[in-house]
Coordinates of C-alpha atoms in Angstrom, one line a residue:
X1 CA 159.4 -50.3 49.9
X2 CA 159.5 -51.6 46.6
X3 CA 160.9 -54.7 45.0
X4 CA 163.4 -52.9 43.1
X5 CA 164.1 -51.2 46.2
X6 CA 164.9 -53.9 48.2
X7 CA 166.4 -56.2 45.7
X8 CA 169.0 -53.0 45.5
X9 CA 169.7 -52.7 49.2
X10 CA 170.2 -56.7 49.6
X11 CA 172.5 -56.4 46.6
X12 CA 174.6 -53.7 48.1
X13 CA 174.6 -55.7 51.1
X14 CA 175.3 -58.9 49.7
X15 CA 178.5 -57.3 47.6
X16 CA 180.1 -55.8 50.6
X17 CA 179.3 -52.2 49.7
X18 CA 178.8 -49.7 52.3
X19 CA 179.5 -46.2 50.0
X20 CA 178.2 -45.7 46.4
X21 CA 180.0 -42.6 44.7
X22 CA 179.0 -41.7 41.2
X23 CA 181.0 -41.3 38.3
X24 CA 180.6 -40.1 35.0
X25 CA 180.9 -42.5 32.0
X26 CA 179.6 -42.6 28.5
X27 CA 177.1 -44.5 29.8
X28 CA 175.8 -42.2 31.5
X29 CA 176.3 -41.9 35.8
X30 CA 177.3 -44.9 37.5
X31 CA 177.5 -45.6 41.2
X32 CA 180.1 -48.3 42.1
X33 CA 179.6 -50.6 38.3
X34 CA 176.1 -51.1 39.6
X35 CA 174.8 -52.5 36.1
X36 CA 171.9 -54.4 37.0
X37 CA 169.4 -51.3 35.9
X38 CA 169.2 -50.9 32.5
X39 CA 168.7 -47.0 32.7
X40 CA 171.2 -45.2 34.8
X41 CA 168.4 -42.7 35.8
X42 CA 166.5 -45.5 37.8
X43 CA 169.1 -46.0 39.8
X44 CA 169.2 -42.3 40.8
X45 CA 165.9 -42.1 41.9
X46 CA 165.9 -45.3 43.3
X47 CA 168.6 -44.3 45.9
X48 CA 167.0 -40.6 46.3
X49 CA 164.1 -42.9 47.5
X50 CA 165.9 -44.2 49.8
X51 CA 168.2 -41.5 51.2
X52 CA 164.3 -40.2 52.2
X53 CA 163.4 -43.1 54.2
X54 CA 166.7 -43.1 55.7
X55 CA 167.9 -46.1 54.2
X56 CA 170.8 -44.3 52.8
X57 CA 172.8 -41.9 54.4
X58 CA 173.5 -38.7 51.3
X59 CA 176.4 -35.6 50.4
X60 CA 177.4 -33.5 48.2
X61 CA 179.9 -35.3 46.2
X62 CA 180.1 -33.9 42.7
X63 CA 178.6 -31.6 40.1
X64 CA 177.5 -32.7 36.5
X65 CA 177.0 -30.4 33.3
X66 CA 174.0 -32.2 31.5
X67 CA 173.1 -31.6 27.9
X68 CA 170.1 -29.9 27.6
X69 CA 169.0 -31.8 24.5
X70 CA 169.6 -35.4 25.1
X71 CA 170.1 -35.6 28.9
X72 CA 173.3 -36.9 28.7
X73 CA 176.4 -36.3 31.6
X74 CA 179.4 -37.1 29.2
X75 CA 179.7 -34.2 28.3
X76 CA 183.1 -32.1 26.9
X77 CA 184.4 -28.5 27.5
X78 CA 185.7 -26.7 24.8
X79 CA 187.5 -23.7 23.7
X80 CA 185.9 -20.9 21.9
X81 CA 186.7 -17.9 20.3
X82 CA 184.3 -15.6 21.5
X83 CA 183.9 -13.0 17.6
X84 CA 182.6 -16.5 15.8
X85 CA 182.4 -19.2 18.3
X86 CA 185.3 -21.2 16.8
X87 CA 187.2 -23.9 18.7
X88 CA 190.0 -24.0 16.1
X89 CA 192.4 -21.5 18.5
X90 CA 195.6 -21.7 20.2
X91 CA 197.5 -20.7 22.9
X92 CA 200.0 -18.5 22.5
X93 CA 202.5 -18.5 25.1
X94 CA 204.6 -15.3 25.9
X95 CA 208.5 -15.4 27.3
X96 CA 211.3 -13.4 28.6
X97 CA 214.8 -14.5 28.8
X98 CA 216.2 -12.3 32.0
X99 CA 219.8 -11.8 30.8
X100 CA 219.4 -10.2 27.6
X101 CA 215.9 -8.4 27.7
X102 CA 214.1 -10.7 24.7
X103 CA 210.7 -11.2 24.8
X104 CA 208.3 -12.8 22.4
X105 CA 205.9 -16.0 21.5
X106 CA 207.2 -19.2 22.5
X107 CA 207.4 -20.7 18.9
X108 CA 210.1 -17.5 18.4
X109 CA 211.9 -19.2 20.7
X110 CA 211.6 -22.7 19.4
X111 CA 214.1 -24.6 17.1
X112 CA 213.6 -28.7 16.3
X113 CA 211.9 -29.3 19.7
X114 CA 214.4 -27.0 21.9
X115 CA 214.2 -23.2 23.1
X116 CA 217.0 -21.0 21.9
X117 CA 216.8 -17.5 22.6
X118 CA 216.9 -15.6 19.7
X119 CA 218.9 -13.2 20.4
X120 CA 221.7 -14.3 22.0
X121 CA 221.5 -17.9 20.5
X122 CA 221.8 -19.7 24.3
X123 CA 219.8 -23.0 24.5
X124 CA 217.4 -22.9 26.8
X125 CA 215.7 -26.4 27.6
X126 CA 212.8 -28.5 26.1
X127 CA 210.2 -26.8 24.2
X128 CA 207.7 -29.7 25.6
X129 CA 209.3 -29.8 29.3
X130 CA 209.0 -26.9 31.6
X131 CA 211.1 -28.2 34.2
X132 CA 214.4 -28.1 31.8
X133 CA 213.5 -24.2 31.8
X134 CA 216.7 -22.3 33.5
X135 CA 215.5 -19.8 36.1
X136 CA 216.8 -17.2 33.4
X137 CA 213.7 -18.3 31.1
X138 CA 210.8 -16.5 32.2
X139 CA 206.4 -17.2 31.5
X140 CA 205.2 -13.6 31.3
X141 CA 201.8 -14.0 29.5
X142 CA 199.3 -15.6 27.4
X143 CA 197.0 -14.5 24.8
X144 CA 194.2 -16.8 22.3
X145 CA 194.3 -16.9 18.6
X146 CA 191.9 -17.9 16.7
X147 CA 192.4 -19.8 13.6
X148 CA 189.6 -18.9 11.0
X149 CA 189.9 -14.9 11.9
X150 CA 192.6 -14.0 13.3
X151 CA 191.8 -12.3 15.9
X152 CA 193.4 -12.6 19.5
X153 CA 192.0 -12.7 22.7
X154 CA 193.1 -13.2 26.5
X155 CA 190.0 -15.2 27.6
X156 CA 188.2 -17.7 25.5
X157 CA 184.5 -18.7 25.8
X158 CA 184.3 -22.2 27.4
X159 CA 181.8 -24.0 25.3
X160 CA 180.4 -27.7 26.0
X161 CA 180.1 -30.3 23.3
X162 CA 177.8 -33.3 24.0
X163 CA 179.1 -36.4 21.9
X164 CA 176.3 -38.3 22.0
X165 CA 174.0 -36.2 20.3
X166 CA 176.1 -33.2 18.8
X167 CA 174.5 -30.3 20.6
X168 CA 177.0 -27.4 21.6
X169 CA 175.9 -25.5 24.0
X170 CA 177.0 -23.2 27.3
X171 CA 176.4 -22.3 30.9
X172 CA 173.2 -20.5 29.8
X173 CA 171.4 -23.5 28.8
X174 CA 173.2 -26.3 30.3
X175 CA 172.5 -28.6 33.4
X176 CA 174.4 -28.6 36.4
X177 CA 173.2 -31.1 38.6
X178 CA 174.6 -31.9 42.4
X179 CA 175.9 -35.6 42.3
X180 CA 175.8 -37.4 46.0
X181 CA 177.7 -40.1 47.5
X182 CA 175.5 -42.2 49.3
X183 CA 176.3 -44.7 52.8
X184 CA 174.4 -47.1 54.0
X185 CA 172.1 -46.9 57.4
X186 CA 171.8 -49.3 60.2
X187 CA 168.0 -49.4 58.8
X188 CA 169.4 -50.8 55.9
X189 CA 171.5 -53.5 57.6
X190 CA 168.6 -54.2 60.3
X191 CA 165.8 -54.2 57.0
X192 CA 168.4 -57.2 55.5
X193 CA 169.0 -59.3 58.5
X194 CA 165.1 -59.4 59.2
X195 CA 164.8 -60.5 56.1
X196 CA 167.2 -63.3 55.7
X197 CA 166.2 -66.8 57.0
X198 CA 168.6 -66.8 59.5
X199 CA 168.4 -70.1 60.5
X200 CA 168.8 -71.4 57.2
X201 CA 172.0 -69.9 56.9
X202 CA 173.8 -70.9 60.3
X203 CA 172.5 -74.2 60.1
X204 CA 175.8 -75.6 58.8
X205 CA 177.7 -74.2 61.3
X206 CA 175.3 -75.3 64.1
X207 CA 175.4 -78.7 62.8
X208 CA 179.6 -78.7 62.7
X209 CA 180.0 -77.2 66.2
X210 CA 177.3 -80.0 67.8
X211 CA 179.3 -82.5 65.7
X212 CA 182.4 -81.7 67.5
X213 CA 180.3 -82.0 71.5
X214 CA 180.1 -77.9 71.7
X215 CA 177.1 -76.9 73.7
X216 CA 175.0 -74.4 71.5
X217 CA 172.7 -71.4 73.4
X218 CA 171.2 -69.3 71.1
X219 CA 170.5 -65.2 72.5
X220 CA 173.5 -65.5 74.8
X221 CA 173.9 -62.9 77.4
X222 CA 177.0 -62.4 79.8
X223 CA 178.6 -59.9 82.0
X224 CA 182.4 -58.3 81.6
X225 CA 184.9 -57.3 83.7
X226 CA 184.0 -53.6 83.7
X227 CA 180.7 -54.5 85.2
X228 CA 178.9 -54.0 81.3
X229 CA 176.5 -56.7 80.4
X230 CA 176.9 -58.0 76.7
X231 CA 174.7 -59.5 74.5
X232 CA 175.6 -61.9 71.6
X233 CA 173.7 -64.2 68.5
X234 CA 175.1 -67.3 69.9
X235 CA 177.5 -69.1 72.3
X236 CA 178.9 -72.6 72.0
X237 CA 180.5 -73.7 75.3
X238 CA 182.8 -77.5 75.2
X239 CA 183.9 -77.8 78.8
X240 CA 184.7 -74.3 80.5
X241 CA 185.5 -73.2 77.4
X242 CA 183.5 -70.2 75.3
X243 CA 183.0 -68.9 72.2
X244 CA 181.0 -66.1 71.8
X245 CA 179.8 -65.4 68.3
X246 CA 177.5 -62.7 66.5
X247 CA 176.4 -62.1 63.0
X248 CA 177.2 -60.1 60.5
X249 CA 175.5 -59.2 57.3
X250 CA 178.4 -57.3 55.9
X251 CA 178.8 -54.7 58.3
X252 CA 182.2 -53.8 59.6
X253 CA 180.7 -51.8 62.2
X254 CA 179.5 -55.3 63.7
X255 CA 183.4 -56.7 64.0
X256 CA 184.2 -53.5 66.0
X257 CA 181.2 -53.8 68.3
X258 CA 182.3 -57.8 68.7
X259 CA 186.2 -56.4 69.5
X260 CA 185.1 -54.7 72.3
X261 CA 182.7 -57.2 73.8
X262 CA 185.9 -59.7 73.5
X263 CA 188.4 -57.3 75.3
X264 CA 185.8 -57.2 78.5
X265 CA 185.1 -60.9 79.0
X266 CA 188.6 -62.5 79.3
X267 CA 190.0 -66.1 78.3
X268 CA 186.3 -66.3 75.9
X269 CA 187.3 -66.9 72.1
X270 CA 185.1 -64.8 69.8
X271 CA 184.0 -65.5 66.2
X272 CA 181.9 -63.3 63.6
X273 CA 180.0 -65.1 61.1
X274 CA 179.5 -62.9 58.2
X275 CA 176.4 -63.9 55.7
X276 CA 177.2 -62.3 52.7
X277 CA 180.8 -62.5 51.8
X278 CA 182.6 -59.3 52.7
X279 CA 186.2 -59.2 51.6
X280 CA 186.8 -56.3 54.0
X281 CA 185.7 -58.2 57.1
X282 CA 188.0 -60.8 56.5
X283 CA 190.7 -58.5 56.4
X284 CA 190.0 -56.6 59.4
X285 CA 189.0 -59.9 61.5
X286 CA 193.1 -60.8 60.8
X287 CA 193.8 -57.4 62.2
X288 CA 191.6 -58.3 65.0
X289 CA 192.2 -61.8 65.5
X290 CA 188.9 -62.5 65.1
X291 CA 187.7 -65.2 62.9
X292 CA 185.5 -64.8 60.4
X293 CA 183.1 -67.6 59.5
X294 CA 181.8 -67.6 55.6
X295 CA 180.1 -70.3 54.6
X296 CA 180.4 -69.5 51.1
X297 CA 184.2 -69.9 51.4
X298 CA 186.0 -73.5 50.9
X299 CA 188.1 -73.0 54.2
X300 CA 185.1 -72.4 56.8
X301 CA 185.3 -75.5 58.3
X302 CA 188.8 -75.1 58.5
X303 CA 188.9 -71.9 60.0
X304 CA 185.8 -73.1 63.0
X305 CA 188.0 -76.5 63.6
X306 CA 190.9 -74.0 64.2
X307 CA 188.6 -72.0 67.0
X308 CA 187.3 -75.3 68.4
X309 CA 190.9 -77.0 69.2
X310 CA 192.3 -74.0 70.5
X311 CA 189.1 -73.5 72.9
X312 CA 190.5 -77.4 74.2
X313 CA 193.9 -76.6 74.4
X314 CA 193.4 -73.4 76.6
X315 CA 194.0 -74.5 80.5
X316 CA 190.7 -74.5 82.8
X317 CA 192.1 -71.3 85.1
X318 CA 192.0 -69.6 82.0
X319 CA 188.5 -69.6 81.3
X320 CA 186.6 -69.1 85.1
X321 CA 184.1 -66.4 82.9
X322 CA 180.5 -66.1 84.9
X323 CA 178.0 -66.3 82.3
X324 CA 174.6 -66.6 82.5
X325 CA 171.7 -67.4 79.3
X326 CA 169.6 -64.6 78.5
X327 CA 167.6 -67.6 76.6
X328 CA 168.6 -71.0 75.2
X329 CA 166.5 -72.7 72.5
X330 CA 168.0 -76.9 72.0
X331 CA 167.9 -78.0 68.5

């Protein structure tokens, strides 16, 4: 993997992003604002790259018209009349009021922004509002005219205009690309947290919860009430009271797998520390009522003091949960 690779994944990681869909903007295509490639094109083969080591996760999403001169996405359709290749034409719109039988062009019908039938005077509704149209008003065609010769048509060419570098073109010579939305893999998430110093990162927590007497054991394993043995991060025990805790490096997925471990072991609190500062997990772990410990928020030690006080308050028949250590390194 390269380092642009990887400095992209730990980016997308770090941001809380777990779907890039691309847009187009004069800039050219853009996944999610991600502006830290100069050239938009990198970007795209930087995440083909890595939808084929299965770091991402692609679909079909979108399709883009690119101008064959320039290379350029923002692109516009026009318009064209199809004897000279004009786009100075109109629409002419063809009606029928029921009643009395008269039909003709819609500027026939139009006086000082209203529709008044001309034959029988009756006003009609909004020339600019088709929902002030009476059910006695009727659309009964359309036809083109173009501008410069005159002459009419029912279907116009359609015509692309690339603003960028002036080139007009059509679907004979243009571009049309597939554009994917991309998700991110468990490789991915996996590839960051092997990455990360770890230890580094929890070591203010550590120190907090040994400053308040909790018993740390690292690798913590313990069986639930359906007989399903669980594994977790870390554990921090103050009398018969537990808090079980993972990590998360800003995958949701990790505060549903947590949930469930929580609902099988009975009267044990659970915590999610999250390393890289996802607004969505925070959210959820309300939902959840699961805490979620950020050190790069102001209110961690807060929301860890909160855990620890409730884990005293909670009566001892409350918390008889058989646990066992799958391994336990002492700082």
């Amino acid at each position: 993997m390269s380092d642009s690779e990887k400095e992209l994944l730990i980016f997308l990681v770090e941001k809380g992003v777990e779907r890039l869909e691309p847009s187009i903007t004069p800039e050219g295509i853009k996944y999610n604002n991600i502006d830290q490639f100069e050239n938009w094109r990198e970007t795209i083969s930087l995440l083909n790259s890595l939808e084929e080591r299965e770091y991402l996760t692609g679909e079909d999403y979108d399709r883009a018209i690119i101008c064959p001169s320039c290379d350029s996405p923002h692109v516009y359709s026009r318009y064209a009349c199809p004897t000279d290749r004009s786009i100075f034409i109109k629409k002419i719109i063809l009606l029928r009021h029921e009643p009395d039988g008269y039909s003709g062009e819609l500027e026939n019908f139009e006086q000082k922004g209203r529709l008044v039938c001309p034959k029988c005077g009756k006003d009609l509704g909004s020339a600019h509002d088709k929902e002030t149209w009476g059910p006695n008003l009727k659309e009964i065609g359309y036809s083109f005219e173009c501008e410069h010769n005159g002459h009419r048509f029912e279907r116009p060419l359609v015509v692309h205009y690339c603003p960028l570098c002036g080139s007009t073109f059509d679907y004979r010579t243009a571009r049309y690309v597939p554009l994917k939305a991309y998700t991110l893999s468990q490789k991915t998430y996996d590839m960051v947290k092997n990455t990360a110093d770890t230890e580094k990162l929890i070591k203010p927590i550590i120190d907090f919860l040994y400053q308040n007497e909790l018993q740390i054991q690292y690798g913590f394993e313990i069986k639930g009430v359906s007989g399903s043995t669980h594994q977790f991060d870390l554990a921090a025990t103050i009398g018969p009271s537990l808090l079980l805790i993972d990590y998360s490096f800003g995958d949701s997925q990790e505060l549903v797998a947590l949930l469930g471990k929580k609902l099988d072991i009975p009267g044990a609190e659970a915590a999610l520390i999250d390393f890289f500062d996802n607004e969505e997990l925070l959210n959820l772990g309300k939902v959840y009522n699961i805490p979620i410990i950020d050190t790069g928020k102001k209110n961690w030690i807060t929301t860890l003091q909160n855990v620890i006080e409730k884990m005293k308050q909670v009566p001892v028949e409350k918390k008889e949960t058989p646990r066992r250590r799958l391994w336990e390194r002492r700082r």
